[in-house]
C-alpha cells in the first residue's frame, strides 16, 4: 500500500469512477429500499432479503430512531452568496448528517455498510479489507450524509484520542455525482462542531491526504505544518508512504456551523471601515445630457462629472485615459475576468503544484493557467485575440488530457469551454 486517500480523488485519472449509485435527484421517486420499517431494517442488517411489498409502517428518513442518531440540521445561509445545493437539501430534509458507530444495532450496521461501500468506491487505491476492518472497528466513529433514508452519499471515518487531545481522520469521501454540491465542506463543518460537542478536550485533527485531497483539506483549515508535538501522536496513527500528513487546529470560540454567518459579519465590518475612509460607495445621479430626450452632440467637460474629482481623477489623466489599449484588449480582460469568476474555474486559477501532483508536468508539456494568462495580458504579450483564445483552449485541453472523462476536473473543463464559446458569441453579437 503506497498511499492513503482521505477524500475521493476527484482528479485522479487512474482512480475516479463515475455513476456511483449513491446520489439521486430530489425529484425522483423514493425507491423501495429507502422505505423500510424496523422489521425490514433488521432483516437487511442480517443479510436476509427484504420483503419489497408495501407496508403501512414504512417510513422515510431516521424519525423512527431518534434515540440512536444525532442529526445536525442547523443551517446558516450566507447573505451575499447563493445557497449551495448541499444546504438546500439539508434544509429540506433530503439529506441528513448523522453520527454512527458499530453498536451492533440494525440501523448502524446498514449505514456503516453504506460507508464501507462508498469508501471502497471512492478510494480504490485502498485495500477493500482494510477499509472494512476500520469502518466496522469499535474504536472507529463516523459521521455520514444519508439521503432519503439510508443511502450514504458522503462520510467521514475517524478515531478519537481524547486523552491525547486529537483525532485522526481515517477516511473522507463524498459520492462523485454529488461533489459539486458542497457536501464535503458542509460535512467537515459538522464534523468539527460534532467533535467539539462530543470530546471537549479534542482540538486537533491529523490526517494523511493524497495528492488530490491536499487542496480540499487546505480549504478546510488544514496545514502541512504540524505544530502538535510528535510525542503526542506518534505511535497512535499509522504512517502512510506517499501521503501528506496534515493538521487542523480548531478555535474554541468558533461555532463552525455558523461559519458563513461569521464571515458575512466580518465582511460587513470591513466594508463599513472602508466607507469611513472612501467615498467609492456613493452613487451619483446620471448627467442630464445623457438622459432620454436630451439633444445629441453635447460635449461634457470631465470637471463637470459628479464624483469624478472625488475618485482621485485629475485633468492630467485625460490623455492616458484616451490612449487605452483598444477594444480587443478590453474584450480579453472581460472574458478572462468572467472565466476566473466562474464557479467551476477553481482548478484552473493557478499553476498545478508539482509537489501535490508529481506526475503532472511529465504528462503536460505546455502548462497554462488563468493567473499566467492574466500576467501575459497585463504585460501586453497577446498581440491578437486569437493567441489569447488559444491559451484558454490550452488550459482546458491540458485538463482534459490529464484527467479522465469521469473526473470532476474533466467535466468542469467541458462546461467552461462551452461557457467560453457562449461569451465569445455574445461579444461578437454586441460588436465588442
Short mmCIF file of C-alpha atoms in Angstrom, two decimals:
data_model
loop_
_atom_site.label_atom_id
_atom_site.label_comp_id
_atom_site.label_asym_id
_atom_site.label_seq_id
_atom_site.Cartn_x
_atom_site.Cartn_y
_atom_site.Cartn_z
CA UNK A 1 0.00 0.00 0.00
CA UNK A 2 1.74 3.13 -1.21
CA UNK A 3 -0.67 5.87 -0.26
CA UNK A 4 -3.74 6.63 1.71
CA UNK A 5 -6.58 8.75 0.36
CA UNK A 6 -8.77 10.65 2.78
CA UNK A 7 -11.06 12.26 0.20
CA UNK A 8 -12.33 10.97 -3.08
CA UNK A 9 -9.50 11.66 -5.54
CA UNK A 10 -11.67 13.67 -7.90
CA UNK A 11 -8.81 14.50 -10.20
CA UNK A 12 -7.06 11.13 -10.22
CA UNK A 13 -7.08 9.90 -13.78
CA UNK A 14 -6.48 6.35 -12.58
CA UNK A 15 -8.93 6.04 -9.78
CA UNK A 16 -12.08 8.17 -10.11
CA UNK A 17 -15.24 6.36 -11.15
CA UNK A 18 -18.48 7.73 -12.49
CA UNK A 19 -22.09 6.84 -11.93
CA UNK A 20 -21.78 5.95 -8.26
CA UNK A 21 -25.26 4.92 -7.15
CA UNK A 22 -25.15 7.00 -4.01
CA UNK A 23 -26.76 10.18 -5.27
CA UNK A 24 -30.26 10.70 -6.59
CA UNK A 25 -32.12 13.71 -7.89
CA UNK A 26 -34.64 15.02 -5.32
CA UNK A 27 -37.47 14.85 -7.85
CA UNK A 28 -37.12 11.11 -8.42
CA UNK A 29 -39.45 8.67 -6.78
CA UNK A 30 -38.20 7.23 -3.50
CA UNK A 31 -37.01 3.68 -4.03
CA UNK A 32 -38.41 0.74 -2.08
CA UNK A 33 -35.12 0.14 -0.26
CA UNK A 34 -35.34 3.69 1.12
CA UNK A 35 -38.72 2.97 2.76
CA UNK A 36 -38.16 0.30 5.39
CA UNK A 37 -39.84 -0.40 8.67
CA UNK A 38 -37.89 -1.69 11.66
CA UNK A 39 -38.50 -5.32 10.83
CA UNK A 40 -37.26 -4.95 7.27
CA UNK A 41 -34.25 -2.99 8.51
CA UNK A 42 -33.31 -5.78 10.91
CA UNK A 43 -33.55 -8.36 8.12
CA UNK A 44 -31.41 -6.22 5.82
CA UNK A 45 -28.74 -5.78 8.50
CA UNK A 46 -28.53 -9.56 8.97
CA UNK A 47 -28.22 -10.22 5.24
CA UNK A 48 -31.76 -11.53 4.66
CA UNK A 49 -33.58 -10.34 1.53
CA UNK A 50 -36.02 -7.56 2.37
CA UNK A 51 -39.68 -8.00 1.51
CA UNK A 52 -40.32 -5.36 -1.15
CA UNK A 53 -44.08 -5.40 -0.75
CA UNK A 54 -45.98 -2.37 0.59
CA UNK A 55 -46.11 -1.82 4.31
CA UNK A 56 -48.26 0.57 6.29
CA UNK A 57 -45.46 1.27 8.74
CA UNK A 58 -42.89 2.33 6.13
CA UNK A 59 -41.03 5.49 6.97
CA UNK A 60 -38.60 7.75 5.16
CA UNK A 61 -35.56 9.06 6.98
CA UNK A 62 -34.50 8.37 10.55
CA UNK A 63 -37.53 9.52 12.52
CA UNK A 64 -38.08 6.02 13.85
CA UNK A 65 -34.69 6.07 15.57
CA UNK A 66 -34.35 9.40 17.41
CA UNK A 67 -32.54 7.73 20.31
CA UNK A 68 -29.84 6.31 18.03
CA UNK A 69 -28.90 9.30 15.92
CA UNK A 70 -27.56 12.77 16.39
CA UNK A 71 -28.59 14.74 13.32
CA UNK A 72 -27.33 18.25 12.66
CA UNK A 73 -29.83 20.35 10.73
CA UNK A 74 -28.73 23.84 11.72
CA UNK A 75 -28.38 25.95 8.60
CA UNK A 76 -26.63 29.27 8.25
CA UNK A 77 -27.15 30.73 4.81
CA UNK A 78 -24.61 33.27 3.54
CA UNK A 79 -26.23 36.62 2.93
CA UNK A 80 -24.08 37.57 -0.06
CA UNK A 81 -23.86 34.28 -1.97
CA UNK A 82 -26.47 31.90 -3.38
CA UNK A 83 -27.25 28.98 -1.12
CA UNK A 84 -25.29 25.85 -2.03
CA UNK A 85 -27.20 22.75 -3.08
CA UNK A 86 -25.95 20.84 -0.03
CA UNK A 87 -27.54 23.32 2.36
CA UNK A 88 -30.78 23.39 0.36
CA UNK A 89 -31.01 19.61 0.56
CA UNK A 90 -30.18 19.66 4.28
CA UNK A 91 -32.82 22.26 4.99
CA UNK A 92 -35.47 20.39 3.01
CA UNK A 93 -34.65 17.11 4.72
CA UNK A 94 -33.47 15.41 1.52
CA UNK A 95 -30.19 14.64 3.28
CA UNK A 96 -29.25 14.32 6.95
CA UNK A 97 -25.94 14.23 8.76
CA UNK A 98 -25.83 11.57 11.43
CA UNK A 99 -23.24 10.20 13.84
CA UNK A 100 -22.83 6.44 13.75
CA UNK A 101 -20.62 3.75 15.31
CA UNK A 102 -20.65 -0.03 15.49
CA UNK A 103 -23.12 -0.53 18.33
CA UNK A 104 -24.48 -3.66 16.57
CA UNK A 105 -27.86 -2.03 16.03
CA UNK A 106 -29.50 -2.74 12.64
CA UNK A 107 -29.64 0.92 11.58
CA UNK A 108 -25.99 1.48 12.47
CA UNK A 109 -24.86 -1.60 10.56
CA UNK A 110 -26.80 -0.54 7.47
CA UNK A 111 -25.21 2.94 7.48
CA UNK A 112 -21.73 1.57 8.22
CA UNK A 113 -22.11 -0.82 5.30
CA UNK A 114 -23.07 2.13 3.11
CA UNK A 115 -19.98 4.00 4.31
CA UNK A 116 -17.78 0.98 3.61
CA UNK A 117 -19.15 0.75 0.06
CA UNK A 118 -18.68 4.49 -0.50
CA UNK A 119 -15.07 4.47 0.71
CA UNK A 120 -14.23 1.37 -1.33
CA UNK A 121 -15.69 3.01 -4.44
CA UNK A 122 -14.18 6.46 -4.00
CA UNK A 123 -10.82 5.30 -2.59
CA UNK A 124 -9.93 2.43 -4.94
CA UNK A 125 -6.23 2.57 -4.06
CA UNK A 126 -7.00 1.45 -0.52
CA UNK A 127 -7.37 -2.31 0.15
CA UNK A 128 -11.06 -3.17 0.49
CA UNK A 129 -10.47 -5.42 3.50
CA UNK A 130 -8.56 -2.64 5.26
CA UNK A 131 -11.42 -0.19 4.74
CA UNK A 132 -13.98 -2.70 6.01
CA UNK A 133 -11.91 -3.51 9.10
CA UNK A 134 -11.54 0.13 10.13
CA UNK A 135 -15.13 1.17 9.37
CA UNK A 136 -16.57 -1.65 11.49
CA UNK A 137 -13.91 -1.29 14.22
CA UNK A 138 -15.43 -0.47 17.62
CA UNK A 139 -12.74 2.17 18.16
CA UNK A 140 -13.76 4.00 14.98
CA UNK A 141 -16.51 6.61 14.83
CA UNK A 142 -18.20 8.01 11.75
CA UNK A 143 -20.31 10.88 10.51
CA UNK A 144 -22.44 10.06 7.47
CA UNK A 145 -24.55 12.02 5.00
CA UNK A 146 -27.61 9.92 4.27
CA UNK A 147 -30.17 10.72 1.59
CA UNK A 148 -33.87 9.90 1.67
CA UNK A 149 -33.48 7.09 4.17
CA UNK A 150 -30.26 5.09 4.38
CA UNK A 151 -28.44 5.80 1.13
CA UNK A 152 -24.97 7.02 2.11
CA UNK A 153 -23.67 9.82 -0.17
CA UNK A 154 -20.82 11.09 1.99
CA UNK A 155 -18.98 10.25 5.15
CA UNK A 156 -16.02 10.62 7.40
CA UNK A 157 -14.48 7.85 9.50
CA UNK A 158 -12.26 8.91 12.38
CA UNK A 159 -10.57 7.63 15.52
CA UNK A 160 -10.68 9.92 18.57
CA UNK A 161 -7.86 10.03 21.12
CA UNK A 162 -9.40 12.27 23.83
CA UNK A 163 -6.59 11.57 26.31
CA UNK A 164 -4.11 12.87 23.69
CA UNK A 165 -6.19 15.85 22.60
CA UNK A 166 -6.52 14.90 18.91
CA UNK A 167 -8.49 12.78 16.46
CA UNK A 168 -7.28 11.02 13.33
CA UNK A 169 -9.37 11.32 10.17
CA UNK A 170 -9.08 7.88 8.61
CA UNK A 171 -11.34 8.13 5.54
CA UNK A 172 -13.21 11.05 3.99
CA UNK A 173 -15.25 10.84 0.79
CA UNK A 174 -18.39 12.01 -0.97
CA UNK A 175 -20.09 10.38 -3.94
CA UNK A 176 -18.69 11.53 -7.29
CA UNK A 177 -22.05 12.73 -8.58
CA UNK A 178 -22.57 14.96 -5.54
CA UNK A 179 -19.14 16.54 -5.13
CA UNK A 180 -20.13 19.81 -6.83
CA UNK A 181 -22.95 20.37 -4.34
CA UNK A 182 -20.73 21.33 -1.42
CA UNK A 183 -21.19 18.12 0.58
CA UNK A 184 -17.51 17.95 1.55
CA UNK A 185 -17.26 21.39 3.15
CA UNK A 186 -20.62 21.02 4.89
CA UNK A 187 -19.62 17.61 6.28
CA UNK A 188 -16.31 18.96 7.57
CA UNK A 189 -18.01 21.87 9.37
CA UNK A 190 -20.48 19.50 11.01
CA UNK A 191 -17.64 17.15 11.93
CA UNK A 192 -15.72 19.93 13.68
CA UNK A 193 -18.75 21.01 15.67
CA UNK A 194 -19.62 17.39 16.48
CA UNK A 195 -16.12 16.81 17.88
CA UNK A 196 -16.33 19.98 19.99
CA UNK A 197 -19.62 18.81 21.48
CA UNK A 198 -18.59 15.19 21.99
CA UNK A 199 -14.94 15.48 23.01
CA UNK A 200 -14.31 18.78 24.76
CA UNK A 201 -10.56 18.15 25.04
CA UNK A 202 -10.02 17.32 21.36
CA UNK A 203 -8.97 20.43 19.44
CA UNK A 204 -6.65 18.97 16.80
CA UNK A 205 -7.11 16.74 13.75
CA UNK A 206 -4.44 14.80 11.91
CA UNK A 207 -4.86 13.06 8.58
CA UNK A 208 -2.84 11.66 5.71
CA UNK A 209 -4.01 13.24 2.44
CA UNK A 210 -3.18 12.02 -1.03
CA UNK A 211 -2.10 14.44 -3.76
CA UNK A 212 -5.62 15.23 -4.91
CA UNK A 213 -7.04 15.77 -1.43
CA UNK A 214 -4.42 18.28 -0.21
CA UNK A 215 -6.18 21.26 -1.81
CA UNK A 216 -9.52 20.30 -0.28
CA UNK A 217 -8.07 19.95 3.21
CA UNK A 218 -6.27 23.29 2.89
CA UNK A 219 -9.63 24.93 2.19
CA UNK A 220 -10.98 23.31 5.35
CA UNK A 221 -8.27 24.80 7.56
CA UNK A 222 -5.66 22.04 7.39
CA UNK A 223 -1.96 22.76 7.03
CA UNK A 224 1.15 20.76 6.17
CA UNK A 225 2.85 22.44 9.13
CA UNK A 226 2.45 20.08 12.10
CA UNK A 227 2.53 22.12 15.30
CA UNK A 228 1.30 19.29 17.51
CA UNK A 229 4.27 17.75 19.28
CA UNK A 230 5.24 14.47 17.69
CA UNK A 231 5.32 12.76 21.08
CA UNK A 232 1.55 13.39 21.32
CA UNK A 233 0.56 11.49 18.18
CA UNK A 234 3.49 9.29 17.14
CA UNK A 235 2.56 5.63 17.50
CA UNK A 236 -1.16 6.38 17.62
CA UNK A 237 -1.75 6.91 13.90
CA UNK A 238 -0.44 4.82 11.03
CA UNK A 239 2.26 6.32 8.82
CA UNK A 240 1.45 6.04 5.10
CA UNK A 241 4.07 6.20 2.39
CA UNK A 242 3.15 8.68 -0.35
CA UNK A 243 0.62 10.57 1.75
CA UNK A 244 0.96 14.08 3.13
CA UNK A 245 0.30 14.43 6.83
CA UNK A 246 -1.81 17.50 7.60
CA UNK A 247 -3.10 19.11 10.78
CA UNK A 248 -6.10 21.26 11.66
CA UNK A 249 -6.49 23.09 14.97
CA UNK A 250 -9.96 24.31 15.90
CA UNK A 251 -10.79 27.59 17.63
CA UNK A 252 -12.83 27.24 20.80
CA UNK A 253 -14.85 30.41 20.24
CA UNK A 254 -15.94 29.49 16.72
CA UNK A 255 -19.17 27.65 16.03
CA UNK A 256 -18.32 26.05 12.70
CA UNK A 257 -21.99 25.69 11.76
CA UNK A 258 -22.13 29.49 11.86
CA UNK A 259 -19.02 29.95 9.72
CA UNK A 260 -20.88 31.58 6.82
CA UNK A 261 -22.61 33.99 9.18
CA UNK A 262 -19.33 34.89 10.90
CA UNK A 263 -17.60 35.56 7.58
CA UNK A 264 -20.54 37.68 6.45
CA UNK A 265 -20.30 39.80 9.61
CA UNK A 266 -16.55 40.20 9.16
CA UNK A 267 -17.06 41.26 5.56
CA UNK A 268 -19.63 43.85 6.55
CA UNK A 269 -17.32 45.20 9.27
CA UNK A 270 -14.52 45.62 6.71
CA UNK A 271 -16.84 47.34 4.23
CA UNK A 272 -18.08 49.67 6.96
CA UNK A 273 -14.49 50.65 7.73
CA UNK A 274 -13.82 51.22 4.03
CA UNK A 275 -16.85 53.50 3.78
CA UNK A 276 -15.42 55.63 6.56
CA UNK A 277 -12.24 56.22 4.56
CA UNK A 278 -13.58 56.21 1.00
CA UNK A 279 -16.50 57.65 -0.95
CA UNK A 280 -16.40 54.99 -3.64
CA UNK A 281 -19.71 53.56 -2.44
CA UNK A 282 -21.61 56.76 -3.20
CA UNK A 283 -23.72 56.58 -6.36
CA UNK A 284 -24.28 59.87 -8.22
CA UNK A 285 -27.18 60.70 -10.48
CA UNK A 286 -26.55 60.39 -14.20
CA UNK A 287 -25.76 63.52 -16.19
CA UNK A 288 -28.85 65.17 -17.71
CA UNK A 289 -27.05 65.38 -21.07
CA UNK A 290 -27.35 61.59 -21.36
CA UNK A 291 -30.94 61.26 -20.25
CA UNK A 292 -33.63 60.18 -22.70
CA UNK A 293 -34.77 63.05 -24.89
CA UNK A 294 -31.60 65.12 -24.44
CA UNK A 295 -30.18 66.66 -27.64
CA UNK A 296 -27.23 64.91 -29.33
CA UNK A 297 -23.73 66.23 -29.83
CA UNK A 298 -23.30 67.77 -26.37
CA UNK A 299 -19.72 67.72 -25.12
CA UNK A 300 -19.26 67.20 -21.38
CA UNK A 301 -16.29 68.68 -19.54
CA UNK A 302 -14.84 65.96 -17.27
CA UNK A 303 -14.62 68.53 -14.45
CA UNK A 304 -18.44 68.70 -14.50
CA UNK A 305 -18.94 64.95 -13.95
CA UNK A 306 -20.21 64.46 -10.34
CA UNK A 307 -17.89 62.32 -8.24
CA UNK A 308 -15.04 62.26 -10.74
CA UNK A 309 -12.76 64.52 -8.73
CA UNK A 310 -13.75 62.75 -5.51
CA UNK A 311 -12.47 59.49 -7.04
CA UNK A 312 -8.98 61.00 -7.38
CA UNK A 313 -9.20 61.99 -11.03
CA UNK A 314 -7.08 64.91 -12.24
CA UNK A 315 -7.09 66.66 -15.66
CA UNK A 316 -3.69 65.13 -16.38
CA UNK A 317 -5.28 61.70 -16.54
CA UNK A 318 -7.42 62.62 -19.54
CA UNK A 319 -4.73 61.82 -22.11
CA UNK A 320 -3.77 58.50 -20.54
CA UNK A 321 -7.43 57.51 -20.42
CA UNK A 322 -7.88 58.15 -24.12
CA UNK A 323 -4.76 56.26 -25.07
CA UNK A 324 -6.03 52.90 -23.88
CA UNK A 325 -5.16 49.51 -25.31
CA UNK A 326 -8.20 49.19 -27.53
CA UNK A 327 -11.45 47.29 -27.69
CA UNK A 328 -9.80 43.91 -28.30
CA UNK A 329 -7.73 44.21 -25.13
CA UNK A 330 -10.85 45.18 -23.21
CA UNK A 331 -12.63 42.12 -24.58
CA UNK A 332 -9.80 39.86 -23.47
CA UNK A 333 -9.85 41.39 -19.98
CA UNK A 334 -13.60 40.95 -19.73
CA UNK A 335 -13.53 37.34 -20.92
CA UNK A 336 -10.70 36.38 -18.58
CA UNK A 337 -12.48 38.07 -15.68
CA UNK A 338 -15.69 36.16 -16.47
CA UNK A 339 -13.79 32.87 -16.65
CA UNK A 340 -11.98 33.44 -13.35
CA UNK A 341 -15.26 34.32 -11.63
CA UNK A 342 -17.00 31.18 -12.92
CA UNK A 343 -17.83 28.78 -10.02
CA UNK A 344 -16.26 25.84 -11.88
CA UNK A 345 -12.94 27.60 -12.58
CA UNK A 346 -11.29 26.93 -9.21
CA UNK A 347 -8.95 24.25 -10.57
CA UNK A 348 -7.64 26.49 -13.38
CA UNK A 349 -6.85 29.68 -11.48
CA UNK A 350 -3.21 28.90 -10.64
CA UNK A 351 -0.44 26.61 -11.90
CA UNK A 352 -0.63 22.97 -10.82
CA UNK A 353 1.56 22.34 -7.78
CA UNK A 354 4.22 19.80 -8.70
CA UNK A 355 4.58 18.75 -5.06
CA UNK A 356 0.91 17.84 -4.88
CA UNK A 357 0.67 16.28 -8.36
CA UNK A 358 4.19 14.94 -9.07
CA UNK A 359 3.50 13.39 -12.49
CA UNK A 360 1.53 16.32 -13.94
CA UNK A 361 4.41 18.00 -15.76
CA UNK A 362 5.55 14.68 -17.12
CA UNK A 363 2.23 14.40 -18.95
CA UNK A 364 1.53 18.07 -19.71
CA UNK A 365 4.34 19.66 -21.72
CA UNK A 366 2.76 23.13 -22.24
CA UNK A 367 1.14 24.07 -18.91
CA UNK A 368 -1.12 27.11 -18.73
CA UNK A 369 -3.48 28.64 -16.15
CA UNK A 370 -5.57 31.78 -15.72
CA UNK A 371 -3.10 33.61 -13.44
CA UNK A 372 -0.34 33.14 -16.03
CA UNK A 373 -2.71 34.41 -18.70
CA UNK A 374 -3.52 37.45 -16.59
CA UNK A 375 0.19 38.26 -16.33
CA UNK A 376 0.61 37.88 -20.09
CA UNK A 377 -2.38 40.14 -20.68
CA UNK A 378 -1.12 42.82 -18.28
CA UNK A 379 2.28 42.81 -19.95
CA UNK A 380 0.81 43.02 -23.49
CA UNK A 381 2.03 39.59 -24.59
CA UNK A 382 -1.16 38.89 -26.57
CA UNK A 383 -0.88 40.65 -29.92
CA UNK A 384 -4.27 39.36 -31.11
CA UNK A 385 -7.42 37.88 -29.65
CA UNK A 386 -6.63 34.58 -31.37
CA UNK A 387 -3.49 33.98 -29.30
CA UNK A 388 -5.45 34.79 -26.15
CA UNK A 389 -8.21 32.29 -27.03
CA UNK A 390 -5.57 29.69 -27.89
CA UNK A 391 -4.22 29.91 -24.34
CA UNK A 392 -7.70 29.48 -22.86
CA UNK A 393 -8.17 26.40 -25.00
CA UNK A 394 -4.76 25.14 -23.89
CA UNK A 395 -5.81 25.38 -20.22
CA UNK A 396 -8.93 23.32 -20.89
CA UNK A 397 -7.25 20.82 -23.25
CA UNK A 398 -4.50 20.16 -20.69
CA UNK A 399 -7.13 19.37 -18.08
CA UNK A 400 -8.99 17.02 -20.40
CA UNK A 401 -5.74 15.31 -21.39
CA UNK A 402 -4.56 14.65 -17.83
CA UNK A 403 -7.88 13.79 -16.18
CA UNK A 404 -10.34 11.02 -17.19
CA UNK A 405 -13.76 11.90 -18.57
CA UNK A 406 -15.38 10.71 -15.35
CA UNK A 407 -13.48 13.21 -13.17
CA UNK A 408 -14.92 16.46 -11.92
CA UNK A 409 -11.94 18.28 -13.42
CA UNK A 410 -12.66 16.99 -16.93
CA UNK A 411 -16.37 17.74 -16.64
CA UNK A 412 -15.66 21.27 -15.42
CA UNK A 413 -13.32 21.86 -18.36
CA UNK A 414 -16.04 20.83 -20.80
CA UNK A 415 -18.54 23.19 -19.17
CA UNK A 416 -16.05 26.06 -19.13
CA UNK A 417 -15.30 25.50 -22.80
CA UNK A 418 -18.99 25.82 -23.58
CA UNK A 419 -19.19 28.94 -21.41
CA UNK A 420 -16.19 30.49 -23.22
CA UNK A 421 -17.77 29.93 -26.65
CA UNK A 422 -21.05 31.43 -25.47
CA UNK A 423 -19.26 34.51 -24.15
CA UNK A 424 -17.32 34.95 -27.40
CA UNK A 425 -20.54 34.68 -29.38
CA UNK A 426 -22.14 37.27 -27.12
CA UNK A 427 -19.20 39.66 -27.56
CA UNK A 428 -19.39 39.23 -31.33
CA UNK A 429 -23.12 39.87 -31.26
CA UNK A 430 -22.65 43.09 -29.30
CA UNK A 431 -19.76 44.11 -31.53
CA UNK A 432 -17.40 44.38 -28.54
#
